[in-house]
Amino acid sequence: MPDPALPSVLFVCVHNAGRSQMAAAFLTHLAGDRVEVRSAGSSPADAVNPAVVAAMAEVGIDVSAEVPKVLTVEAVQASDVVITMGCGDTCPVLPGKRYLDWQLPDPAGQGVAAVRPLREDIEQRIRGLLDEIAPEKQA
């Protein structure tokens, strides 16, 4: 059962096999239980991009068991922040939700070397988002 007190973020890209999977994995890794994380695609692929799996493994994050999921209105309704990555037109726009559009290249068909700079860009964006929506409490 989702915790309504936690901020929730939905990452959406076309195939839910690259950008959105990396973003969701970084946010899950960095936020722990401070944020609910979802990802989906407007036209999901059959599997996560192998170059994305390899690039994320290089930084100690395993996305090999992740499965691309279809974007639903329910996923948008359950999220506070919706971040689109190249599929903004297909994402339902609902009142009261915050929408961000991150212009990021699609890693489909690219090797690990091409995915690394994208991975670094996504990590930096996630760190900024996390500082904004769920900063760590100071002791």
Short mmCIF file of N, CA, C and O in Angstrom, two decimals:
data_model
loop_
_atom_site.label_atom_id
_atom_site.label_comp_id
_atom_site.label_asym_id
_atom_site.label_seq_id
_atom_site.Cartn_x
_atom_site.Cartn_y
_atom_site.Cartn_z
N MET A 1 0.85 -1.19 0.00
CA MET A 1 0.00 0.00 0.00
C MET A 1 0.89 1.25 0.00
O MET A 1 1.74 1.40 0.88
N PRO A 2 0.74 2.15 -0.99
CA PRO A 2 1.57 3.34 -1.04
C PRO A 2 1.35 4.24 0.18
O PRO A 2 0.25 4.33 0.70
N ASP A 3 2.41 4.89 0.59
CA ASP A 3 2.36 5.82 1.71
C ASP A 3 2.06 7.21 1.17
O ASP A 3 2.90 7.79 0.47
N PRO A 4 0.88 7.79 1.46
CA PRO A 4 0.54 9.09 0.91
C PRO A 4 1.43 10.22 1.41
O PRO A 4 1.46 11.30 0.83
N ALA A 5 2.18 9.99 2.49
CA ALA A 5 3.07 11.02 3.02
C ALA A 5 4.36 11.11 2.22
O ALA A 5 5.07 12.11 2.29
N LEU A 6 4.68 10.06 1.46
CA LEU A 6 5.91 10.06 0.67
C LEU A 6 5.68 10.71 -0.69
O LEU A 6 4.65 10.48 -1.31
N PRO A 7 6.64 11.51 -1.15
CA PRO A 7 6.53 12.00 -2.52
C PRO A 7 6.65 10.82 -3.48
O PRO A 7 7.37 9.85 -3.20
N SER A 8 5.94 10.88 -4.60
CA SER A 8 6.01 9.80 -5.58
C SER A 8 6.36 10.39 -6.94
O SER A 8 5.88 11.46 -7.32
N VAL A 9 7.21 9.67 -7.66
CA VAL A 9 7.71 10.13 -8.95
C VAL A 9 7.49 9.04 -9.98
O VAL A 9 7.77 7.86 -9.72
N LEU A 10 6.99 9.43 -11.15
CA LEU A 10 6.82 8.54 -12.28
C LEU A 10 7.72 9.02 -13.41
O LEU A 10 7.64 10.19 -13.81
N PHE A 11 8.56 8.13 -13.91
CA PHE A 11 9.42 8.42 -15.05
C PHE A 11 8.82 7.75 -16.28
O PHE A 11 8.51 6.56 -16.25
N VAL A 12 8.66 8.53 -17.36
CA VAL A 12 8.01 8.01 -18.56
C VAL A 12 8.90 8.27 -19.77
O VAL A 12 9.31 9.41 -20.01
N CYS A 13 9.17 7.22 -20.53
CA CYS A 13 9.79 7.37 -21.84
C CYS A 13 9.06 6.43 -22.80
O CYS A 13 8.13 5.73 -22.40
N VAL A 14 9.44 6.40 -24.02
CA VAL A 14 8.70 5.63 -25.02
C VAL A 14 8.73 4.14 -24.70
O VAL A 14 7.70 3.50 -24.56
N HIS A 15 9.92 3.58 -24.57
CA HIS A 15 10.04 2.12 -24.44
C HIS A 15 10.19 1.62 -23.01
O HIS A 15 10.12 0.42 -22.77
N ASN A 16 10.39 2.51 -22.04
CA ASN A 16 10.62 2.13 -20.65
C ASN A 16 11.72 1.08 -20.57
O ASN A 16 11.66 0.13 -19.80
N ALA A 17 12.74 1.28 -21.40
CA ALA A 17 13.83 0.31 -21.48
C ALA A 17 15.19 0.95 -21.30
O ALA A 17 16.20 0.26 -21.26
N GLY A 18 15.24 2.28 -21.16
CA GLY A 18 16.51 2.97 -21.06
C GLY A 18 16.47 4.12 -20.09
O GLY A 18 16.72 3.97 -18.89
N ARG A 19 16.11 5.30 -20.59
CA ARG A 19 16.15 6.52 -19.78
C ARG A 19 15.33 6.41 -18.51
O ARG A 19 15.81 6.72 -17.42
N SER A 20 14.07 6.01 -18.64
CA SER A 20 13.19 5.95 -17.46
C SER A 20 13.64 4.88 -16.49
O SER A 20 13.50 5.03 -15.28
N GLN A 21 14.20 3.78 -17.00
CA GLN A 21 14.69 2.73 -16.11
C GLN A 21 15.91 3.22 -15.33
O GLN A 21 16.04 2.96 -14.13
N MET A 22 16.81 3.95 -16.01
CA MET A 22 17.99 4.49 -15.31
C MET A 22 17.56 5.49 -14.26
O MET A 22 18.06 5.47 -13.12
N ALA A 23 16.64 6.38 -14.61
CA ALA A 23 16.19 7.41 -13.67
C ALA A 23 15.52 6.78 -12.45
O ALA A 23 15.82 7.14 -11.31
N ALA A 24 14.65 5.81 -12.69
CA ALA A 24 13.96 5.14 -11.57
C ALA A 24 14.96 4.40 -10.69
O ALA A 24 14.86 4.44 -9.45
N ALA A 25 15.93 3.75 -11.30
CA ALA A 25 16.93 3.01 -10.53
C ALA A 25 17.79 3.95 -9.68
O ALA A 25 18.07 3.66 -8.51
N PHE A 26 18.22 5.07 -10.27
CA PHE A 26 19.00 6.04 -9.49
C PHE A 26 18.19 6.61 -8.34
O PHE A 26 18.69 6.72 -7.21
N LEU A 27 16.93 6.97 -8.59
CA LEU A 27 16.13 7.55 -7.52
C LEU A 27 15.89 6.52 -6.42
O LEU A 27 16.01 6.84 -5.24
N THR A 28 15.60 5.30 -6.79
CA THR A 28 15.41 4.24 -5.79
C THR A 28 16.69 4.03 -4.99
O THR A 28 16.66 3.94 -3.76
N HIS A 29 17.81 4.00 -5.67
CA HIS A 29 19.11 3.77 -5.03
C HIS A 29 19.47 4.91 -4.07
O HIS A 29 19.91 4.66 -2.95
N LEU A 30 19.27 6.14 -4.51
CA LEU A 30 19.68 7.29 -3.73
C LEU A 30 18.68 7.68 -2.64
O LEU A 30 19.07 8.18 -1.59
N ALA A 31 17.40 7.47 -2.89
CA ALA A 31 16.36 7.92 -1.95
C ALA A 31 16.00 6.86 -0.91
O ALA A 31 15.47 7.20 0.14
N GLY A 32 16.26 5.60 -1.21
CA GLY A 32 15.84 4.56 -0.28
C GLY A 32 14.34 4.58 -0.14
O GLY A 32 13.61 4.59 -1.12
N ASP A 33 13.87 4.65 1.11
CA ASP A 33 12.43 4.63 1.35
C ASP A 33 11.83 6.02 1.50
O ASP A 33 10.70 6.17 1.97
N ARG A 34 12.55 7.07 1.04
CA ARG A 34 12.03 8.44 1.16
C ARG A 34 11.13 8.85 0.00
O ARG A 34 10.48 9.89 0.05
N VAL A 35 11.12 8.06 -1.08
CA VAL A 35 10.35 8.40 -2.28
C VAL A 35 9.78 7.12 -2.87
O VAL A 35 10.45 6.09 -2.88
N GLU A 36 8.55 7.19 -3.37
CA GLU A 36 7.98 6.09 -4.14
C GLU A 36 8.34 6.33 -5.60
O GLU A 36 8.19 7.46 -6.10
N VAL A 37 8.81 5.29 -6.27
CA VAL A 37 9.32 5.44 -7.62
C VAL A 37 8.58 4.49 -8.56
O VAL A 37 8.40 3.31 -8.25
N ARG A 38 8.18 5.03 -9.72
CA ARG A 38 7.55 4.24 -10.77
C ARG A 38 8.19 4.61 -12.10
O ARG A 38 8.69 5.72 -12.26
N SER A 39 8.10 3.69 -13.05
CA SER A 39 8.49 4.03 -14.41
C SER A 39 7.56 3.30 -15.36
O SER A 39 6.98 2.27 -15.01
N ALA A 40 7.41 3.87 -16.55
CA ALA A 40 6.52 3.28 -17.55
C ALA A 40 6.87 3.82 -18.92
O ALA A 40 7.63 4.79 -19.04
N GLY A 41 6.30 3.19 -19.93
CA GLY A 41 6.54 3.62 -21.30
C GLY A 41 5.26 3.70 -22.10
O GLY A 41 4.32 2.94 -21.85
N SER A 42 5.23 4.61 -23.05
CA SER A 42 4.06 4.76 -23.90
C SER A 42 3.96 3.60 -24.89
O SER A 42 2.86 3.25 -25.33
N SER A 43 5.08 2.98 -25.22
CA SER A 43 5.12 1.81 -26.10
C SER A 43 6.25 0.91 -25.59
O SER A 43 7.34 0.88 -26.17
N PRO A 44 6.01 0.18 -24.49
CA PRO A 44 7.09 -0.55 -23.82
C PRO A 44 7.78 -1.60 -24.70
O PRO A 44 7.12 -2.27 -25.50
N ALA A 45 9.07 -1.69 -24.51
CA ALA A 45 9.87 -2.71 -25.19
C ALA A 45 9.66 -4.06 -24.49
O ALA A 45 8.97 -4.14 -23.48
N ASP A 46 10.27 -5.08 -25.04
CA ASP A 46 10.17 -6.41 -24.43
C ASP A 46 11.10 -6.57 -23.24
O ASP A 46 10.84 -7.39 -22.36
N ALA A 47 12.20 -5.81 -23.24
CA ALA A 47 13.21 -5.94 -22.18
C ALA A 47 13.97 -4.64 -22.03
O ALA A 47 13.96 -3.79 -22.94
N VAL A 48 14.65 -4.49 -20.90
CA VAL A 48 15.50 -3.33 -20.68
C VAL A 48 16.71 -3.44 -21.61
O VAL A 48 17.26 -4.54 -21.82
N ASN A 49 17.11 -2.33 -22.17
CA ASN A 49 18.25 -2.25 -23.09
C ASN A 49 19.50 -2.85 -22.42
O ASN A 49 19.89 -2.41 -21.34
N PRO A 50 20.14 -3.85 -23.05
CA PRO A 50 21.33 -4.48 -22.45
C PRO A 50 22.47 -3.50 -22.18
O PRO A 50 23.20 -3.66 -21.20
N ALA A 51 22.62 -2.46 -23.00
CA ALA A 51 23.66 -1.46 -22.76
C ALA A 51 23.35 -0.66 -21.50
O ALA A 51 24.25 -0.27 -20.76
N VAL A 52 22.08 -0.42 -21.23
CA VAL A 52 21.66 0.27 -20.01
C VAL A 52 21.95 -0.61 -18.79
O VAL A 52 22.47 -0.15 -17.78
N VAL A 53 21.62 -1.90 -18.90
CA VAL A 53 21.90 -2.84 -17.81
C VAL A 53 23.39 -2.83 -17.50
O VAL A 53 23.79 -2.73 -16.34
N ALA A 54 24.23 -2.89 -18.53
CA ALA A 54 25.68 -2.92 -18.34
C ALA A 54 26.19 -1.60 -17.75
O ALA A 54 27.02 -1.60 -16.84
N ALA A 55 25.70 -0.47 -18.26
CA ALA A 55 26.16 0.83 -17.78
C ALA A 55 25.76 1.04 -16.32
O ALA A 55 26.54 1.59 -15.53
N MET A 56 24.58 0.61 -15.94
CA MET A 56 24.16 0.76 -14.55
C MET A 56 24.94 -0.19 -13.64
O MET A 56 25.27 0.17 -12.50
N ALA A 57 25.25 -1.37 -14.12
CA ALA A 57 26.05 -2.32 -13.33
C ALA A 57 27.43 -1.72 -13.02
O ALA A 57 27.99 -1.98 -11.94
N GLU A 58 27.96 -0.92 -13.93
CA GLU A 58 29.26 -0.28 -13.71
C GLU A 58 29.25 0.62 -12.47
O GLU A 58 30.29 0.85 -11.87
N VAL A 59 28.08 1.15 -12.11
CA VAL A 59 27.99 2.02 -10.93
C VAL A 59 27.30 1.31 -9.77
O VAL A 59 26.85 1.94 -8.82
N GLY A 60 27.23 -0.02 -9.87
CA GLY A 60 26.72 -0.82 -8.76
C GLY A 60 25.21 -0.89 -8.61
O GLY A 60 24.70 -1.21 -7.54
N ILE A 61 24.48 -0.59 -9.69
CA ILE A 61 23.02 -0.65 -9.65
C ILE A 61 22.55 -1.71 -10.65
O ILE A 61 22.84 -1.62 -11.85
N ASP A 62 21.84 -2.71 -10.14
CA ASP A 62 21.38 -3.83 -10.96
C ASP A 62 19.96 -3.58 -11.45
O ASP A 62 19.03 -3.54 -10.66
N VAL A 63 19.80 -3.42 -12.75
CA VAL A 63 18.47 -3.26 -13.34
C VAL A 63 18.12 -4.46 -14.22
O VAL A 63 17.14 -4.42 -14.96
N SER A 64 18.89 -5.53 -14.11
CA SER A 64 18.71 -6.68 -14.99
C SER A 64 17.36 -7.37 -14.81
O SER A 64 16.86 -8.01 -15.73
N ALA A 65 16.76 -7.26 -13.64
CA ALA A 65 15.46 -7.92 -13.39
C ALA A 65 14.27 -7.01 -13.70
O ALA A 65 13.12 -7.45 -13.60
N GLU A 66 14.54 -5.76 -14.08
CA GLU A 66 13.44 -4.83 -14.37
C GLU A 66 12.74 -5.22 -15.67
O GLU A 66 13.36 -5.77 -16.58
N VAL A 67 11.46 -4.92 -15.74
CA VAL A 67 10.66 -5.23 -16.92
C VAL A 67 9.94 -3.95 -17.36
O VAL A 67 9.32 -3.28 -16.54
N PRO A 68 10.02 -3.60 -18.65
CA PRO A 68 9.29 -2.43 -19.12
C PRO A 68 7.79 -2.58 -18.86
O PRO A 68 7.22 -3.66 -19.02
N LYS A 69 7.18 -1.47 -18.45
CA LYS A 69 5.76 -1.46 -18.10
C LYS A 69 5.03 -0.42 -18.94
O LYS A 69 5.60 0.60 -19.32
N VAL A 70 3.75 -0.67 -19.20
CA VAL A 70 2.95 0.25 -19.99
C VAL A 70 2.47 1.41 -19.12
O VAL A 70 2.14 1.23 -17.94
N LEU A 71 2.45 2.59 -19.71
CA LEU A 71 1.97 3.79 -19.04
C LEU A 71 0.46 3.70 -18.87
O LEU A 71 -0.27 3.42 -19.83
N THR A 72 -0.01 3.95 -17.65
CA THR A 72 -1.45 3.96 -17.38
C THR A 72 -1.84 5.27 -16.72
O THR A 72 -1.02 5.93 -16.09
N VAL A 73 -3.11 5.61 -16.86
CA VAL A 73 -3.63 6.80 -16.18
C VAL A 73 -3.49 6.63 -14.67
O VAL A 73 -3.18 7.57 -13.95
N GLU A 74 -3.68 5.40 -14.19
CA GLU A 74 -3.56 5.13 -12.76
C GLU A 74 -2.16 5.44 -12.23
O GLU A 74 -2.02 5.96 -11.12
N ALA A 75 -1.14 5.12 -13.02
CA ALA A 75 0.24 5.43 -12.59
C ALA A 75 0.44 6.94 -12.48
O ALA A 75 1.09 7.41 -11.55
N VAL A 76 -0.12 7.68 -13.41
CA VAL A 76 -0.02 9.15 -13.35
C VAL A 76 -0.80 9.66 -12.14
O VAL A 76 -0.31 10.51 -11.38
N GLN A 77 -2.00 9.14 -11.92
CA GLN A 77 -2.82 9.58 -10.78
C GLN A 77 -2.11 9.33 -9.46
O GLN A 77 -2.25 10.12 -8.53
N ALA A 78 -1.35 8.25 -9.36
CA ALA A 78 -0.70 7.88 -8.11
C ALA A 78 0.62 8.61 -7.88
O ALA A 78 1.27 8.40 -6.86
N SER A 79 1.00 9.48 -8.80
CA SER A 79 2.30 10.15 -8.72
C SER A 79 2.14 11.65 -8.50
O SER A 79 1.23 12.27 -9.02
N ASP A 80 3.07 12.20 -7.70
CA ASP A 80 3.10 13.65 -7.48
C ASP A 80 3.84 14.37 -8.59
O ASP A 80 3.47 15.46 -9.00
N VAL A 81 4.93 13.76 -9.03
CA VAL A 81 5.78 14.34 -10.07
C VAL A 81 5.85 13.35 -11.22
O VAL A 81 6.12 12.16 -11.01
N VAL A 82 5.62 13.82 -12.44
CA VAL A 82 5.71 13.00 -13.64
C VAL A 82 6.80 13.60 -14.51
O VAL A 82 6.73 14.77 -14.89
N ILE A 83 7.82 12.78 -14.78
CA ILE A 83 8.95 13.26 -15.59
C ILE A 83 8.94 12.50 -16.90
O ILE A 83 9.12 11.28 -16.94
N THR A 84 8.71 13.25 -17.98
CA THR A 84 8.70 12.64 -19.31
C THR A 84 10.08 12.81 -19.94
O THR A 84 10.81 13.76 -19.65
N MET A 85 10.41 11.86 -20.79
CA MET A 85 11.71 11.84 -21.44
C MET A 85 11.52 11.51 -22.92
O MET A 85 11.82 10.42 -23.37
N GLY A 86 10.95 12.46 -23.63
CA GLY A 86 10.79 12.25 -25.06
C GLY A 86 9.45 11.66 -25.47
O GLY A 86 9.31 11.18 -26.58
N CYS A 87 8.46 11.67 -24.60
CA CYS A 87 7.14 11.15 -24.99
C CYS A 87 6.04 11.99 -24.37
O CYS A 87 4.96 11.50 -24.08
N GLY A 88 6.30 13.27 -24.17
CA GLY A 88 5.37 14.13 -23.47
C GLY A 88 3.97 14.15 -24.04
O GLY A 88 3.00 14.27 -23.30
N ASP A 89 3.82 14.02 -25.36
CA ASP A 89 2.50 14.08 -25.97
C ASP A 89 1.61 12.91 -25.60
O ASP A 89 0.39 13.01 -25.64
N THR A 90 2.20 11.76 -25.26
CA THR A 90 1.39 10.59 -24.98
C THR A 90 1.09 10.42 -23.50
O THR A 90 0.36 9.51 -23.12
N CYS A 91 1.64 11.27 -22.67
CA CYS A 91 1.43 11.16 -21.23
C CYS A 91 0.18 11.92 -20.83
O CYS A 91 0.05 13.10 -21.15
N PRO A 92 -0.75 11.26 -20.11
CA PRO A 92 -1.95 11.98 -19.68
C PRO A 92 -1.59 13.13 -18.76
O PRO A 92 -0.75 13.00 -17.87
N VAL A 93 -2.21 14.27 -18.98
CA VAL A 93 -1.98 15.44 -18.14
C VAL A 93 -3.18 15.58 -17.21
O VAL A 93 -4.31 15.75 -17.66
N LEU A 94 -2.91 15.46 -15.92
CA LEU A 94 -3.97 15.53 -14.92
C LEU A 94 -3.74 16.73 -14.01
O LEU A 94 -2.59 17.07 -13.69
N PRO A 95 -4.81 17.37 -13.57
CA PRO A 95 -4.66 18.52 -12.68
C PRO A 95 -3.99 18.11 -11.36
O PRO A 95 -4.17 16.98 -10.88
N GLY A 96 -3.20 19.03 -10.82
CA GLY A 96 -2.58 18.80 -9.52
C GLY A 96 -1.28 18.04 -9.56
O GLY A 96 -0.66 17.81 -8.53
N LYS A 97 -0.85 17.62 -10.74
CA LYS A 97 0.42 16.91 -10.88
C LYS A 97 1.48 17.88 -11.38
O LYS A 97 1.19 18.82 -12.12
N ARG A 98 2.70 17.65 -10.97
CA ARG A 98 3.82 18.45 -11.46
C ARG A 98 4.46 17.68 -12.60
O ARG A 98 4.78 16.49 -12.45
N TYR A 99 4.64 18.33 -13.73
CA TYR A 99 5.23 17.69 -14.90
C TYR A 99 6.56 18.35 -15.23
O TYR A 99 6.67 19.58 -15.23
N LEU A 100 7.56 17.52 -15.50
CA LEU A 100 8.85 17.97 -15.97
C LEU A 100 9.15 17.20 -17.25
O LEU A 100 8.83 16.01 -17.35
N ASP A 101 9.77 17.85 -18.22
CA ASP A 101 10.17 17.16 -19.44
C ASP A 101 11.68 17.25 -19.56
O ASP A 101 12.21 18.35 -19.75
N TRP A 102 12.33 16.12 -19.38
CA TRP A 102 13.78 16.07 -19.51
C TRP A 102 14.11 15.65 -20.93
O TRP A 102 13.80 14.53 -21.34
N GLN A 103 14.73 16.56 -21.67
CA GLN A 103 15.13 16.27 -23.03
C GLN A 103 16.42 15.45 -22.99
O GLN A 103 17.50 16.00 -22.75
N LEU A 104 16.29 14.14 -23.18
CA LEU A 104 17.43 13.23 -23.12
C LEU A 104 17.42 12.35 -24.35
O LEU A 104 16.35 11.89 -24.78
N PRO A 105 18.59 12.07 -24.92
CA PRO A 105 18.63 11.21 -26.09
C PRO A 105 18.23 9.77 -25.75
O PRO A 105 18.50 9.29 -24.65
N ASP A 106 17.59 9.12 -26.69
CA ASP A 106 17.16 7.73 -26.51
C ASP A 106 18.38 6.82 -26.71
O ASP A 106 19.03 6.88 -27.75
N PRO A 107 18.70 5.96 -25.72
CA PRO A 107 19.87 5.09 -25.86
C PRO A 107 19.61 3.85 -26.71
O PRO A 107 20.51 3.02 -26.88
N ALA A 108 18.42 3.69 -27.27
CA ALA A 108 18.10 2.50 -28.08
C ALA A 108 19.12 2.35 -29.20
O ALA A 108 19.45 3.30 -29.90
N GLY A 109 19.65 1.15 -29.33
CA GLY A 109 20.61 0.85 -30.38
C GLY A 109 22.02 1.34 -30.11
O GLY A 109 22.90 1.19 -30.96
N GLN A 110 22.26 1.92 -28.95
CA GLN A 110 23.58 2.45 -28.61
C GLN A 110 24.34 1.46 -27.74
O GLN A 110 23.74 0.66 -27.03
N GLY A 111 25.65 1.54 -27.77
CA GLY A 111 26.49 0.72 -26.92
C GLY A 111 26.70 1.37 -25.56
O GLY A 111 26.26 2.49 -25.32
N VAL A 112 27.39 0.65 -24.69
CA VAL A 112 27.64 1.13 -23.33
C VAL A 112 28.37 2.47 -23.34
O VAL A 112 28.05 3.36 -22.54
N ALA A 113 29.33 2.63 -24.23
CA ALA A 113 30.10 3.88 -24.27
C ALA A 113 29.19 5.09 -24.53
O ALA A 113 29.40 6.16 -23.97
N ALA A 114 28.17 4.92 -25.36
CA ALA A 114 27.24 6.01 -25.63
C ALA A 114 26.26 6.22 -24.49
O ALA A 114 25.74 7.32 -24.30
N VAL A 115 26.00 5.17 -23.70
CA VAL A 115 25.04 5.26 -22.60
C VAL A 115 25.66 5.94 -21.37
O VAL A 115 24.97 6.60 -20.61
N ARG A 116 26.97 5.81 -21.19
CA ARG A 116 27.62 6.37 -19.99
C ARG A 116 27.35 7.85 -19.78
O ARG A 116 26.99 8.26 -18.67
N PRO A 117 27.53 8.72 -20.80
CA PRO A 117 27.26 10.15 -20.56
C PRO A 117 25.80 10.41 -20.21
O PRO A 117 25.49 11.27 -19.39
N LEU A 118 24.90 9.66 -20.81
CA LEU A 118 23.48 9.78 -20.49
C LEU A 118 23.23 9.35 -19.05
O LEU A 118 22.50 10.03 -18.32
N ARG A 119 23.86 8.28 -18.64
CA ARG A 119 23.74 7.80 -17.25
C ARG A 119 24.19 8.89 -16.28
O ARG A 119 23.52 9.16 -15.29
N GLU A 120 25.32 9.53 -16.57
CA GLU A 120 25.84 10.59 -15.69
C GLU A 120 24.89 11.79 -15.65
O GLU A 120 24.66 12.36 -14.58
N ASP A 121 24.34 12.16 -16.79
CA ASP A 121 23.39 13.27 -16.85
C ASP A 121 22.16 12.94 -16.01
O ASP A 121 21.70 13.77 -15.21
N ILE A 122 21.63 11.74 -16.17
CA ILE A 122 20.44 11.34 -15.41
C ILE A 122 20.74 11.33 -13.91
O ILE A 122 19.94 11.83 -13.11
N GLU A 123 21.90 10.81 -13.52
CA GLU A 123 22.23 10.78 -12.10
C GLU A 123 22.25 12.19 -11.51
O GLU A 123 21.71 12.42 -10.41
N GLN A 124 22.84 13.15 -12.22
CA GLN A 124 22.89 14.52 -11.71
C GLN A 124 21.49 15.12 -11.60
O GLN A 124 21.17 15.81 -10.62
N ARG A 125 20.64 14.86 -12.58
CA ARG A 125 19.26 15.36 -12.54
C ARG A 125 18.52 14.74 -11.35
O ARG A 125 17.74 15.43 -10.68
N ILE A 126 18.73 13.46 -11.11
CA ILE A 126 18.07 12.76 -10.00
C ILE A 126 18.54 13.34 -8.67
O ILE A 126 17.73 13.56 -7.76
N ARG A 127 19.83 13.60 -8.53
CA ARG A 127 20.33 14.19 -7.28
C ARG A 127 19.68 15.54 -7.02
O ARG A 127 19.30 15.86 -5.89
N GLY A 128 19.53 16.36 -8.05
CA GLY A 128 18.87 17.65 -7.90
C GLY A 128 17.40 17.50 -7.54
O GLY A 128 16.89 18.21 -6.66
N LEU A 129 16.71 16.58 -8.19
CA LEU A 129 15.31 16.32 -7.90
C LEU A 129 15.14 15.84 -6.46
O LEU A 129 14.26 16.32 -5.74
N LEU A 130 15.97 14.94 -6.04
CA LEU A 130 15.89 14.38 -4.70
C LEU A 130 16.12 15.46 -3.64
O LEU A 130 15.40 15.52 -2.64
N ASP A 131 17.09 16.34 -3.87
CA ASP A 131 17.33 17.45 -2.94
C ASP A 131 16.10 18.33 -2.80
O ASP A 131 15.82 18.89 -1.74
N GLU A 132 15.34 18.43 -3.88
CA GLU A 132 14.15 19.29 -3.89
C GLU A 132 12.94 18.61 -3.25
O GLU A 132 12.24 19.22 -2.44
N ILE A 133 12.67 17.36 -3.59
CA ILE A 133 11.42 16.73 -3.14
C ILE A 133 11.52 15.95 -1.83
O ILE A 133 10.52 15.74 -1.17
N ALA A 134 12.74 15.49 -1.51
CA ALA A 134 12.89 14.68 -0.28
C ALA A 134 14.30 14.82 0.27
O ALA A 134 15.07 13.87 0.31
N PRO A 135 14.65 16.03 0.71
CA PRO A 135 16.00 16.22 1.24
C PRO A 135 16.23 15.36 2.48
O PRO A 135 15.29 15.08 3.22
N GLU A 136 17.47 14.96 2.64
CA GLU A 136 17.81 14.17 3.84
C GLU A 136 17.68 15.05 5.06
O GLU A 136 18.06 16.21 5.05
N LYS A 137 17.13 14.47 6.10
CA LYS A 137 17.00 15.20 7.37
C LYS A 137 18.35 15.23 8.07
O LYS A 137 19.04 14.23 8.14
N GLN A 138 18.72 16.41 8.55
CA GLN A 138 19.97 16.57 9.26
C GLN A 138 19.77 16.18 10.72
O GLN A 138 18.77 16.52 11.33
N ALA A 139 20.73 15.46 11.28
CA ALA A 139 20.62 15.02 12.68
C ALA A 139 20.94 16.14 13.65
O ALA A 139 21.61 17.07 13.37
#
